[in-house]
Tab-separated table of C-alpha atoms in Angstrom:
chain	number	residue	atom	x	y	z
A	264	MET	CA	195.821	48.764	251.805
A	265	ILE	CA	192.940	46.547	252.850
A	266	SER	CA	193.016	42.790	252.629
A	267	VAL	CA	189.867	41.053	251.621
A	268	VAL	CA	188.609	37.513	251.076
A	269	ILE	CA	185.405	36.815	249.156
A	270	LEU	CA	183.148	33.801	249.436
A	271	GLY	CA	180.843	33.236	246.422
A	272	SER	CA	180.945	33.211	242.621
A	273	GLY	CA	177.508	34.585	241.679
A	274	ASN	CA	176.532	37.976	240.323
A	275	VAL	CA	177.439	40.104	243.317
A	276	ALA	CA	180.616	38.188	244.040
A	277	SER	CA	181.800	38.460	240.376
A	278	HIS	CA	181.310	42.225	240.227
A	279	LEU	CA	183.048	42.774	243.565
A	280	ILE	CA	185.978	40.523	242.512
A	281	HIS	CA	186.419	42.517	239.308
A	282	ALA	CA	186.217	45.864	241.160
A	283	PHE	CA	188.683	44.721	243.840
A	284	LEU	CA	191.227	43.355	241.376
A	285	LYS	CA	191.223	46.747	239.602
A	286	CYS	CA	192.038	48.660	242.758
A	287	LYS	CA	195.633	48.840	243.866
A	288	GLU	CA	194.693	49.635	247.390
A	289	ILE	CA	192.743	46.384	247.924
A	290	ASP	CA	194.516	43.151	248.379
A	291	LEU	CA	192.135	40.418	247.306
A	292	LYS	CA	193.794	37.461	248.939
A	293	GLN	CA	191.418	34.589	248.079
A	294	VAL	CA	188.062	33.626	246.579
A	295	TYR	CA	186.153	30.622	248.012
A	296	SER	CA	183.334	28.737	246.296
A	297	ARG	CA	181.954	25.178	247.020
A	298	ASN	CA	182.370	24.452	243.324
A	299	LEU	CA	185.831	25.397	242.054
A	300	ASN	CA	184.734	25.342	238.358
A	301	THR	CA	182.644	28.476	238.967
A	302	LEU	CA	185.916	30.290	239.881
A	303	THR	CA	187.739	29.365	236.617
A	304	PRO	CA	187.463	32.962	235.240
A	305	PHE	CA	189.377	34.325	238.237
A	306	LYS	CA	191.976	31.696	238.907
A	307	LYS	CA	194.790	33.424	236.949
A	308	ASP	CA	194.344	36.575	238.967
A	309	VAL	CA	193.631	35.367	242.563
A	310	SER	CA	194.039	32.384	244.779
A	311	ILE	CA	191.016	30.205	244.851
A	312	THR	CA	189.690	27.461	247.173
A	313	ASN	CA	186.761	25.250	247.807
A	314	LYS	CA	187.786	24.310	251.376
A	315	ILE	CA	186.439	26.622	253.969
A	316	GLU	CA	189.140	25.338	256.515
A	317	LEU	CA	191.768	26.729	254.179
A	318	LEU	CA	190.352	30.247	254.065
A	319	LYS	CA	193.122	32.786	254.354
A	320	LYS	CA	193.151	35.544	256.966
A	321	ALA	CA	192.030	38.997	255.853
A	322	GLU	CA	190.791	42.195	257.390
A	323	ILE	CA	187.374	41.847	255.750
A	324	THR	CA	185.785	38.579	254.783
A	325	ILE	CA	182.806	39.142	252.445
A	326	MET	CA	180.141	36.436	252.067
A	327	ALA	CA	178.377	36.953	248.828
A	328	ILE	CA	176.638	33.616	248.914
A	329	ASN	CA	173.070	32.257	249.081
A	330	ASP	CA	171.028	33.672	251.974
A	331	ASP	CA	170.161	30.225	253.260
A	332	VAL	CA	173.781	29.123	253.908
A	333	ILE	CA	175.118	32.359	255.473
A	334	SER	CA	174.595	31.245	259.044
A	335	GLU	CA	175.970	27.712	258.541
A	336	ILE	CA	179.148	28.702	256.677
A	337	SER	CA	179.871	31.820	258.690
A	338	ALA	CA	180.079	29.518	261.842
A	339	LYS	CA	183.179	28.004	260.341
A	340	ILE	CA	185.059	31.230	259.805
A	341	ASN	CA	187.534	32.602	262.259
A	342	ASN	CA	188.562	35.861	260.517
A	343	PRO	CA	188.314	39.185	262.438
A	344	LEU	CA	185.404	40.822	260.473
A	345	VAL	CA	182.870	38.854	258.442
A	346	VAL	CA	180.191	40.667	256.450
A	347	HIS	CA	177.443	39.456	254.170
A	348	THR	CA	176.056	41.198	251.029
A	349	SER	CA	172.400	40.272	251.507
A	350	GLY	CA	169.512	42.735	251.537
A	351	SER	CA	167.173	40.428	253.526
A	352	VAL	CA	169.347	38.676	256.094
A	353	GLU	CA	169.892	40.159	259.528
A	354	MET	CA	173.479	40.997	260.601
A	355	ASN	CA	173.006	38.655	263.591
A	356	ALA	CA	172.453	35.694	261.299
A	357	LEU	CA	176.154	35.616	260.938
A	358	LYS	CA	177.559	32.998	263.373
A	359	ASN	CA	181.355	33.583	263.099
A	360	SER	CA	183.367	34.016	266.244
A	361	GLY	CA	184.689	37.494	265.361
A	362	ASN	CA	182.973	40.795	264.483
A	363	LYS	CA	179.982	40.983	262.118
A	364	GLY	CA	178.773	43.431	259.528
A	365	VAL	CA	176.723	44.033	256.399
A	366	PHE	CA	178.000	45.290	252.962
A	367	TYR	CA	174.916	45.199	250.830
A	368	PRO	CA	175.157	46.816	247.344
A	369	LEU	CA	171.705	48.046	246.335
A	370	GLN	CA	171.900	47.372	242.640
A	371	THR	CA	170.941	44.688	240.040
A	372	PHE	CA	173.822	42.568	238.729
A	373	SER	CA	173.776	40.359	235.750
A	374	LYS	CA	176.849	38.391	234.842
A	375	ASN	CA	176.482	39.212	231.102
A	376	LYS	CA	176.433	42.940	231.693
A	377	ASP	CA	179.245	45.045	232.978
A	378	ILE	CA	178.341	47.475	235.696
A	379	ASN	CA	180.331	50.384	237.159
A	380	LEU	CA	180.190	50.226	240.939
A	381	ARG	CA	180.723	54.023	241.027
A	382	SER	CA	178.013	55.757	243.043
A	383	ILE	CA	176.193	52.471	243.742
A	384	PRO	CA	174.597	52.676	247.194
A	385	PHE	CA	176.296	50.390	249.779
A	386	CYS	CA	174.124	49.753	252.821
A	387	LEU	CA	176.537	49.240	255.659
A	388	GLU	CA	176.022	47.827	259.184
A	389	ALA	CA	178.761	47.226	261.764
A	390	GLN	CA	179.166	46.565	265.436
A	391	ASN	CA	181.856	49.132	266.279
A	392	LYS	CA	183.455	52.289	265.002
A	393	LYS	CA	186.640	50.604	263.755
A	394	ASP	CA	184.744	48.111	261.617
A	395	LYS	CA	182.496	50.945	260.357
A	396	LEU	CA	185.583	52.982	259.225
A	397	LEU	CA	187.059	49.854	257.547
A	398	LEU	CA	183.865	49.180	255.580
A	399	GLU	CA	183.626	52.959	254.676
A	400	LYS	CA	187.207	52.855	253.411
A	401	LEU	CA	186.507	49.777	251.276
A	402	THR	CA	183.327	51.454	249.837
A	403	HIS	CA	185.310	54.607	248.984
A	404	LEU	CA	187.992	52.610	247.237
A	405	ILE	CA	185.417	51.203	244.733
A	406	HIS	CA	183.678	54.620	244.541
A	407	GLY	CA	180.447	53.416	246.161
A	408	LYS	CA	178.008	55.617	247.960
A	409	ILE	CA	177.625	55.002	251.671
A	410	TYR	CA	174.296	54.611	253.544
A	411	TYR	CA	173.834	53.305	257.118
A	412	LEU	CA	170.733	51.125	257.432
A	413	ASN	CA	169.861	48.882	260.274
A	414	SER	CA	168.695	45.334	259.615
A	415	SER	CA	165.032	46.321	259.849
A	416	GLN	CA	165.431	49.226	257.315
A	417	ARG	CA	167.497	47.087	255.006
A	418	LYS	CA	164.885	44.366	254.800
A	419	ARG	CA	162.294	46.858	253.742
A	420	ILE	CA	164.611	48.515	251.153
A	421	HIS	CA	165.160	45.016	249.836
A	422	VAL	CA	161.374	44.696	249.167
A	423	ALA	CA	161.312	48.209	247.716
A	424	ALA	CA	164.111	47.120	245.335
A	425	VAL	CA	161.982	44.192	244.319
A	426	PHE	CA	159.258	46.602	243.236
A	427	ILE	CA	161.734	48.956	241.554
A	428	ASN	CA	163.651	46.356	239.643
A	429	ASN	CA	162.061	42.825	239.483
A	430	PHE	CA	158.495	44.067	239.108
A	431	THR	CA	159.336	46.915	236.748
A	432	ASN	CA	161.373	44.616	234.556
A	433	HIS	CA	158.259	42.341	234.446
A	434	MET	CA	156.250	45.310	233.134
A	435	TYR	CA	158.918	45.618	230.428
A	436	THR	CA	158.507	41.940	229.675
A	437	LEU	CA	154.782	42.236	229.181
A	438	ALA	CA	155.174	45.248	226.926
A	439	TYR	CA	157.838	43.223	225.047
A	440	ASP	CA	155.350	40.387	224.499
A	441	ILE	CA	152.796	42.777	223.163
A	442	CYS	CA	155.285	44.391	220.702
A	443	LYS	CA	156.454	41.029	219.482
A	444	GLU	CA	152.899	39.689	218.944
A	445	TYR	CA	151.867	42.682	216.810
A	446	GLY	CA	155.092	43.182	214.907
A	447	VAL	CA	156.181	46.470	216.460
A	448	PRO	CA	159.903	46.915	217.335
A	449	PHE	CA	160.410	47.093	221.158
A	450	THR	CA	162.822	49.929	220.514
A	451	ILE	CA	159.832	52.194	220.014
A	452	LEU	CA	159.342	52.075	223.722
A	453	TYR	CA	162.961	53.056	224.747
A	454	PRO	CA	162.241	56.832	224.982
A	455	LEU	CA	159.217	56.182	227.158
A	456	ILE	CA	161.165	53.839	229.356
A	457	LYS	CA	163.935	56.466	229.710
A	458	GLU	CA	161.584	59.350	230.473
A	459	THR	CA	159.561	57.287	232.999
A	460	SER	CA	162.745	56.488	234.952
A	461	GLU	CA	164.059	60.079	234.717
A	462	LYS	CA	160.770	61.860	235.592
A	463	ILE	CA	160.805	60.773	239.211
A	464	GLU	CA	164.083	62.651	239.840
A	465	ASN	CA	162.044	65.804	239.561
A	466	LEU	CA	158.535	64.714	240.617
A	467	ILE	CA	157.568	62.341	243.408
A	468	PRO	CA	156.131	59.187	241.831
A	469	GLU	CA	152.547	60.002	242.844
A	470	GLN	CA	152.794	63.317	241.016
A	471	ALA	CA	154.240	61.659	237.985
A	472	GLN	CA	151.298	59.244	237.724
A	473	THR	CA	149.270	59.577	234.533
A	474	GLY	CA	147.049	57.221	232.527
A	475	PRO	CA	143.587	55.786	232.502
A	476	ALA	CA	143.787	54.297	235.984
A	477	LYS	CA	144.806	57.666	237.557
A	478	ARG	CA	142.089	59.576	235.810
A	479	ASN	CA	139.390	56.891	236.346
A	480	ASP	CA	138.876	56.569	232.542
A	481	GLU	CA	136.715	53.412	232.730
A	482	LYS	CA	136.086	53.416	228.950
A	483	THR	CA	139.822	53.170	228.097
A	484	ILE	CA	140.388	50.540	230.892
A	485	LYS	CA	137.652	48.400	229.391
A	486	ASN	CA	139.101	48.770	225.880
A	487	HIS	CA	142.526	47.769	227.129
A	488	LEU	CA	141.260	44.738	229.016
A	489	ASN	CA	139.684	43.503	225.769
A	490	LEU	CA	143.058	43.558	224.063
A	491	LEU	CA	144.820	41.428	226.667
A	492	ASN	CA	145.207	37.755	227.376
A	493	GLU	CA	144.093	36.263	230.708
A	494	ASN	CA	147.362	36.790	232.614
A	495	GLN	CA	147.895	40.316	231.225
A	496	ARG	CA	144.339	41.158	232.147
A	497	LYS	CA	144.713	39.967	235.773
A	498	LEU	CA	147.858	42.106	236.211
A	499	TYR	CA	146.288	45.113	234.446
A	500	LEU	CA	143.250	44.966	236.815
A	501	THR	CA	145.195	44.465	240.011
A	502	ILE	CA	147.596	47.365	239.306
A	503	THR	CA	144.761	49.624	238.062
A	504	GLN	CA	142.887	49.081	241.271
A	505	SER	CA	145.982	49.735	243.372
A	506	ILE	CA	146.590	53.073	241.478
A	507	GLN	CA	142.948	54.005	242.049
A	508	GLU	CA	143.095	53.081	245.778
A	509	HIS	CA	146.304	54.938	246.240
A	510	GLY	CA	144.907	58.121	244.591
A	511	LYS	CA	141.998	57.989	247.092
A	512	LYS	CA	144.268	58.084	250.054
A	513	LEU	CA	145.875	61.409	249.137
B	169	MET	CA	156.625	76.174	205.753
B	170	ILE	CA	153.718	74.071	207.165
B	171	SER	CA	150.583	75.697	208.547
B	172	VAL	CA	149.072	74.007	211.581
B	173	VAL	CA	146.077	74.547	213.851
B	174	ILE	CA	145.886	72.700	217.272
B	175	LEU	CA	142.802	71.783	219.228
B	176	GLY	CA	143.422	71.172	222.874
B	177	SER	CA	145.251	72.574	225.937
B	178	GLY	CA	146.285	69.490	227.836
B	179	ASN	CA	149.753	67.903	228.186
B	180	VAL	CA	150.228	66.729	224.646
B	181	ALA	CA	148.786	69.978	223.112
B	182	SER	CA	150.994	72.213	225.393
B	183	HIS	CA	154.153	70.376	224.424
B	184	LEU	CA	153.255	70.507	220.720
B	185	ILE	CA	152.454	74.201	220.903
B	186	HIS	CA	155.788	74.953	222.541
B	187	ALA	CA	157.666	72.929	219.938
B	188	PHE	CA	155.787	74.442	216.985
B	189	LEU	CA	156.291	78.035	218.228
B	190	LYS	CA	160.060	77.355	218.460
B	191	CYS	CA	160.277	76.174	214.820
B	192	LYS	CA	160.463	78.775	212.082
B	193	GLU	CA	159.326	76.406	209.457
B	194	ILE	CA	156.001	75.813	211.215
B	195	ASP	CA	153.307	78.435	211.074
B	196	LEU	CA	151.041	77.740	214.074
B	197	LYS	CA	147.987	79.700	212.989
B	198	GLN	CA	145.594	79.077	215.903
B	199	VAL	CA	144.878	77.107	219.075
B	200	TYR	CA	141.362	76.063	220.057
B	201	SER	CA	140.020	75.118	223.396
B	202	ARG	CA	136.423	74.934	224.766
B	203	ASN	CA	137.710	76.876	227.808
B	204	LEU	CA	139.652	79.961	226.684
B	205	ASN	CA	141.205	80.338	230.178
B	206	THR	CA	143.302	77.162	229.625
B	207	LEU	CA	144.932	78.950	226.648
B	208	THR	CA	146.039	82.038	228.650
B	209	PRO	CA	149.761	80.932	228.665
B	210	PHE	CA	149.805	81.023	224.830
B	211	LYS	CA	147.632	83.996	223.975
B	212	LYS	CA	150.585	86.396	223.603
B	213	ASP	CA	152.176	84.049	221.047
B	214	VAL	CA	149.376	82.700	218.956
B	215	SER	CA	145.766	83.342	217.943
B	216	ILE	CA	143.263	81.516	220.290
B	217	THR	CA	139.619	80.684	220.086
B	218	ASN	CA	136.836	78.734	221.757
B	219	LYS	CA	134.527	78.658	218.799
B	220	ILE	CA	134.992	75.671	216.458
B	221	GLU	CA	133.145	77.543	213.630
B	222	LEU	CA	135.950	80.194	213.731
B	223	LEU	CA	138.690	77.629	213.247
B	224	LYS	CA	141.259	78.872	210.734
B	225	LYS	CA	142.341	76.976	207.638
B	226	ALA	CA	145.623	75.115	207.893
B	227	GLU	CA	147.387	72.293	206.121
B	228	ILE	CA	147.345	70.188	209.202
B	229	THR	CA	144.689	70.312	211.979
B	230	ILE	CA	145.822	68.453	215.099
B	231	MET	CA	143.197	67.292	217.618
B	232	ALA	CA	145.010	66.758	220.942
B	233	ILE	CA	141.746	66.520	222.876
B	234	ASN	CA	139.950	63.936	224.967
B	235	ASP	CA	139.344	60.630	223.186
B	236	ASP	CA	135.614	60.765	223.845
B	237	VAL	CA	134.987	63.980	221.908
B	238	ILE	CA	137.244	63.390	218.864
B	239	SER	CA	134.396	62.109	216.707
B	240	GLU	CA	131.917	64.743	217.621
B	241	ILE	CA	134.240	67.727	217.240
B	242	SER	CA	136.023	66.461	214.072
B	243	ALA	CA	132.614	66.376	212.340
B	244	LYS	CA	132.442	70.133	212.588
B	245	ILE	CA	135.909	70.655	210.897
B	246	ASN	CA	136.290	71.424	207.207
B	247	ASN	CA	140.092	71.634	207.033
B	248	PRO	CA	141.952	69.526	204.386
B	249	LEU	CA	143.843	67.132	206.819
B	250	VAL	CA	142.642	66.433	210.372
B	251	VAL	CA	144.692	64.194	212.596
B	252	HIS	CA	144.339	63.037	216.230
B	253	THR	CA	147.065	62.356	218.790
B	254	SER	CA	145.451	59.539	220.579
B	255	GLY	CA	146.957	56.091	221.059
B	256	SER	CA	143.707	54.214	221.367
B	257	VAL	CA	141.344	55.912	218.954
B	258	GLU	CA	140.999	54.496	215.414
B	259	MET	CA	141.793	56.838	212.487
B	260	ASN	CA	138.239	56.320	211.198
B	261	ALA	CA	136.797	57.722	214.341
B	262	LEU	CA	137.539	61.103	212.737
B	263	LYS	CA	134.319	62.326	211.123
B	264	ASN	CA	135.665	65.441	209.287
B	265	SER	CA	134.789	65.861	205.626
B	266	GLY	CA	138.420	66.003	204.473
B	267	ASN	CA	141.345	63.589	204.816
B	268	LYS	CA	142.184	61.849	208.128
B	269	GLY	CA	145.353	60.812	209.889
B	270	VAL	CA	147.076	60.033	213.149
B	271	PHE	CA	149.976	61.816	214.758
B	272	TYR	CA	150.507	59.936	218.111
B	273	PRO	CA	153.516	60.879	220.177
B	274	LEU	CA	154.529	57.864	222.223
B	275	GLN	CA	155.778	59.662	225.345
B	276	THR	CA	154.594	60.612	228.804
B	277	PHE	CA	153.971	64.368	229.143
B	278	SER	CA	153.522	66.314	232.350
B	279	LYS	CA	152.797	70.063	232.322
B	280	ASN	CA	155.250	70.685	235.130
B	281	LYS	CA	158.097	68.932	233.358
B	282	ASP	CA	159.812	70.183	230.191
B	283	ILE	CA	160.447	67.531	227.604
B	284	ASN	CA	162.457	67.566	224.480
B	285	LEU	CA	160.535	66.143	221.495
B	286	ARG	CA	163.792	65.199	219.865
B	287	SER	CA	163.816	61.533	219.018
B	288	ILE	CA	160.384	60.879	220.475
B	289	PRO	CA	158.509	58.262	218.414
B	290	PHE	CA	155.640	59.570	216.475
B	291	CYS	CA	153.177	56.896	215.235
B	292	LEU	CA	151.753	58.097	211.963
B	293	GLU	CA	148.868	56.977	209.951
B	294	ALA	CA	147.481	58.647	206.772
B	295	GLN	CA	145.134	57.892	203.892
B	296	ASN	CA	147.388	58.905	200.978
B	297	LYS	CA	151.068	59.518	200.112
B	298	LYS	CA	150.696	63.317	200.082
B	299	ASP	CA	149.407	63.429	203.684
B	300	LYS	CA	151.996	60.893	204.719
B	301	LEU	CA	154.746	63.114	203.370
B	302	LEU	CA	153.220	66.150	205.068
B	303	LEU	CA	153.095	64.407	208.481
B	304	GLU	CA	156.652	63.180	207.964
B	305	LYS	CA	157.804	66.650	207.300
B	306	LEU	CA	156.128	67.987	210.414
B	307	THR	CA	157.696	65.231	212.489
B	308	HIS	CA	161.126	65.966	211.104
B	309	LEU	CA	160.809	69.678	211.888
B	310	ILE	CA	160.353	68.905	215.565
B	311	HIS	CA	163.048	66.136	215.408
B	312	GLY	CA	160.633	63.305	216.190
B	313	LYS	CA	161.305	59.736	215.042
B	314	ILE	CA	158.835	58.311	212.520
B	315	TYR	CA	157.064	55.017	212.854
B	316	TYR	CA	154.124	53.777	210.718
B	317	LEU	CA	151.531	51.846	212.810
B	318	ASN	CA	148.088	50.855	211.725
B	319	SER	CA	145.176	51.483	214.128
B	320	SER	CA	145.233	47.871	215.446
B	321	GLN	CA	149.023	48.045	216.227
B	322	ARG	CA	148.683	51.534	217.752
B	323	LYS	CA	146.009	50.384	220.138
B	324	ARG	CA	148.268	47.527	221.375
B	325	ILE	CA	151.265	49.811	221.694
B	326	HIS	CA	149.063	52.137	223.762
B	327	VAL	CA	148.426	49.242	226.186
B	328	ALA	CA	152.160	48.382	226.171
B	329	ALA	CA	152.867	52.036	227.079
B	330	VAL	CA	150.519	51.721	230.021
B	331	PHE	CA	152.666	48.864	231.356
B	332	ILE	CA	155.895	50.647	230.557
B	333	ASN	CA	154.902	54.020	232.104
B	334	ASN	CA	151.806	53.994	234.299
B	335	PHE	CA	152.416	50.598	235.929
B	336	THR	CA	156.137	51.112	236.283
B	337	ASN	CA	155.546	54.453	237.899
B	338	HIS	CA	153.196	52.794	240.331
B	339	MET	CA	155.979	50.353	241.283
B	340	TYR	CA	158.020	53.462	242.064
B	341	THR	CA	155.159	54.809	244.133
B	342	LEU	CA	155.024	51.660	246.250
B	343	ALA	CA	158.742	51.715	246.800
B	344	TYR	CA	158.560	55.439	247.725
B	345	ASP	CA	155.933	54.608	250.346
B	346	ILE	CA	158.144	51.939	251.886
B	347	CYS	CA	161.112	54.344	251.970
B	348	LYS	CA	159.051	57.012	253.613
B	349	GLU	CA	157.611	54.719	256.209
B	350	TYR	CA	161.057	53.394	257.290
B	351	GLY	CA	162.959	56.721	257.068
B	352	VAL	CA	165.186	55.865	254.175
B	353	PRO	CA	165.764	58.517	251.426
B	354	PHE	CA	164.080	57.559	248.121
B	355	THR	CA	167.210	58.697	246.368
B	356	ILE	CA	168.990	55.505	247.517
B	357	LEU	CA	166.903	53.723	244.789
B	358	TYR	CA	167.884	56.134	241.931
B	359	PRO	CA	170.890	54.086	240.740
B	360	LEU	CA	168.711	50.910	240.674
B	361	ILE	CA	165.877	52.700	238.775
B	362	LYS	CA	168.464	53.888	236.241
B	363	GLU	CA	170.210	50.550	235.781
B	364	THR	CA	166.867	48.689	235.529
B	365	SER	CA	165.763	51.010	232.668
B	366	GLU	CA	169.184	50.891	230.896
B	367	LYS	CA	169.669	47.146	231.161
B	368	ILE	CA	166.993	46.296	228.665
B	369	GLU	CA	168.820	48.158	225.910
B	370	ASN	CA	171.356	45.234	225.987
B	371	LEU	CA	169.308	42.349	227.228
B	372	ILE	CA	165.719	41.419	226.382
B	373	PRO	CA	163.511	41.945	229.449
B	374	GLU	CA	163.116	38.193	230.203
B	375	GLN	CA	166.864	37.781	230.329
B	376	ALA	CA	167.223	40.777	232.590
B	377	GLN	CA	164.799	39.324	235.086
B	378	THR	CA	166.224	38.516	238.488
B	379	GLY	CA	164.917	38.212	242.010
B	380	PRO	CA	163.036	35.802	244.305
B	381	ALA	CA	160.074	35.236	241.892
B	382	LYS	CA	162.396	34.368	238.948
B	383	ARG	CA	164.441	31.913	240.996
B	384	ASN	CA	161.414	30.533	242.886
B	385	ASP	CA	162.854	31.487	246.229
B	386	GLU	CA	159.752	30.760	248.324
B	387	LYS	CA	161.474	31.635	251.542
B	388	THR	CA	162.312	35.177	250.527
B	389	ILE	CA	158.917	35.632	248.975
B	390	LYS	CA	157.313	34.643	252.294
B	391	ASN	CA	159.467	36.946	254.222
B	392	HIS	CA	158.691	39.844	251.858
B	393	LEU	CA	154.946	39.293	252.097
B	394	ASN	CA	155.183	39.471	255.974
B	395	LEU	CA	156.716	42.950	255.594
B	396	LEU	CA	153.868	44.380	253.432
B	397	ASN	CA	150.455	45.792	253.997
B	398	GLU	CA	147.350	44.241	252.420
B	399	ASN	CA	147.336	46.184	249.162
B	400	GLN	CA	151.168	45.859	248.665
B	401	ARG	CA	150.808	42.111	249.411
B	402	LYS	CA	148.158	41.637	246.745
B	403	LEU	CA	150.296	43.286	244.096
B	404	TYR	CA	153.418	41.488	245.240
B	405	LEU	CA	151.623	38.094	244.904
B	406	THR	CA	150.020	38.805	241.532
B	407	ILE	CA	153.166	39.972	239.956
B	408	THR	CA	155.283	37.205	241.478
B	409	GLN	CA	152.908	34.602	240.028
B	410	SER	CA	152.997	36.259	236.695
B	411	ILE	CA	156.752	36.208	236.623
B	412	GLN	CA	156.792	32.517	237.602
B	413	GLU	CA	154.163	31.666	234.952
B	414	HIS	CA	156.046	33.590	232.294
B	415	GLY	CA	159.307	31.703	233.215
B	416	LYS	CA	157.592	28.355	232.685
B	417	LYS	CA	156.539	29.241	229.186
B	418	LEU	CA	160.084	29.679	227.950
């Protein structure tokens, strides 16, 4: 049995709370949020508070809160091991008196979409072997996959994740706009989206690259640019140039 | 039984040839390519030629060749129905004497990766009902999914497909580079890639958008920019601005 306290009520906190409540080997003792209303969905299942000085003791205290306030709030916590869930904040930004660590789930969470934590990569960092084992045990209990990344690697992976998720999703948004404007159902693109994402499990991304930019097909590029609005055109050009530059380096 | 002739030996042609050879209801009578060597893999299974004047008769003649030569080569074909497989070329670019049509599979094909044509969208265009039915029958035989798009819609969907596939794959490439540079296995990003692509089957892309650009988190954006090289930075900035502009429009 591991005892845990969570700070936060956002996407990451909510998914962790759900996963911890489902696991009999995890004793979720309390959830903290500045604004108690955000914890309404959980109050029948777990003790809640908005007073940091009333935080219960637990083996692991997980701060799933805004990056900007991690230092300030952690300074007020006296629990034995305090970890944050941020991809871009250094472990040493934690200012609690006890031990520090990182418990960063590398996944995209939306409140309106259920997600299975099974096989999600958790990027762990700890100061000693005992804490490391404790975080590993917690990760195993929710069926996550363990990776050890130091703060420098984690920051970079966080940027890589922005390219993989945020920027890819924006490509989907632009395609969605085009479909909508010309009366074509966006579902027509689902098989292409699926295949694009699956292809790179067999080929490295550079090998999977196809299209007019890759083959320097200036005529098609010009035709495409004529079909786009100003913002779409700017993106199309910048990404096309980047694909071409990247190809030259190989 | 439908009789078919294919022109071409590239990615699309190869996948169609394989699918047609597997189907007993399709009689693949011949494959044409300017360069006979490119047809070596098929010569034990099907008649091949590099002479357009020796093209056999067939109910459907499929031109899966470079966009630039579709007009020129189609002018030399006297078969009853000639279709091309291009997303960006108008049906009327075909200059054959008989009927014209389009048979555009909306998918990414690589020679080194097998792909199942099942449920792949085929964007069809035809000049009359009989040809329409014939193209529908062919699509059904290889288990494709039928969409009717006119040449104007098809051109736009072709651009949308560039965003969905080519540009998304380039986002993967940039993330791969970062992983490689900092000694983190690219596999750590697989669950994020998968979830990103699956999420938009439940949410429209704009609703699925998360990250520093979406929430105008200037501090994280600045930190990220400091971690990137010049080309990565240019892309990061352009896409971030586009996400922010798009958010304002809603």
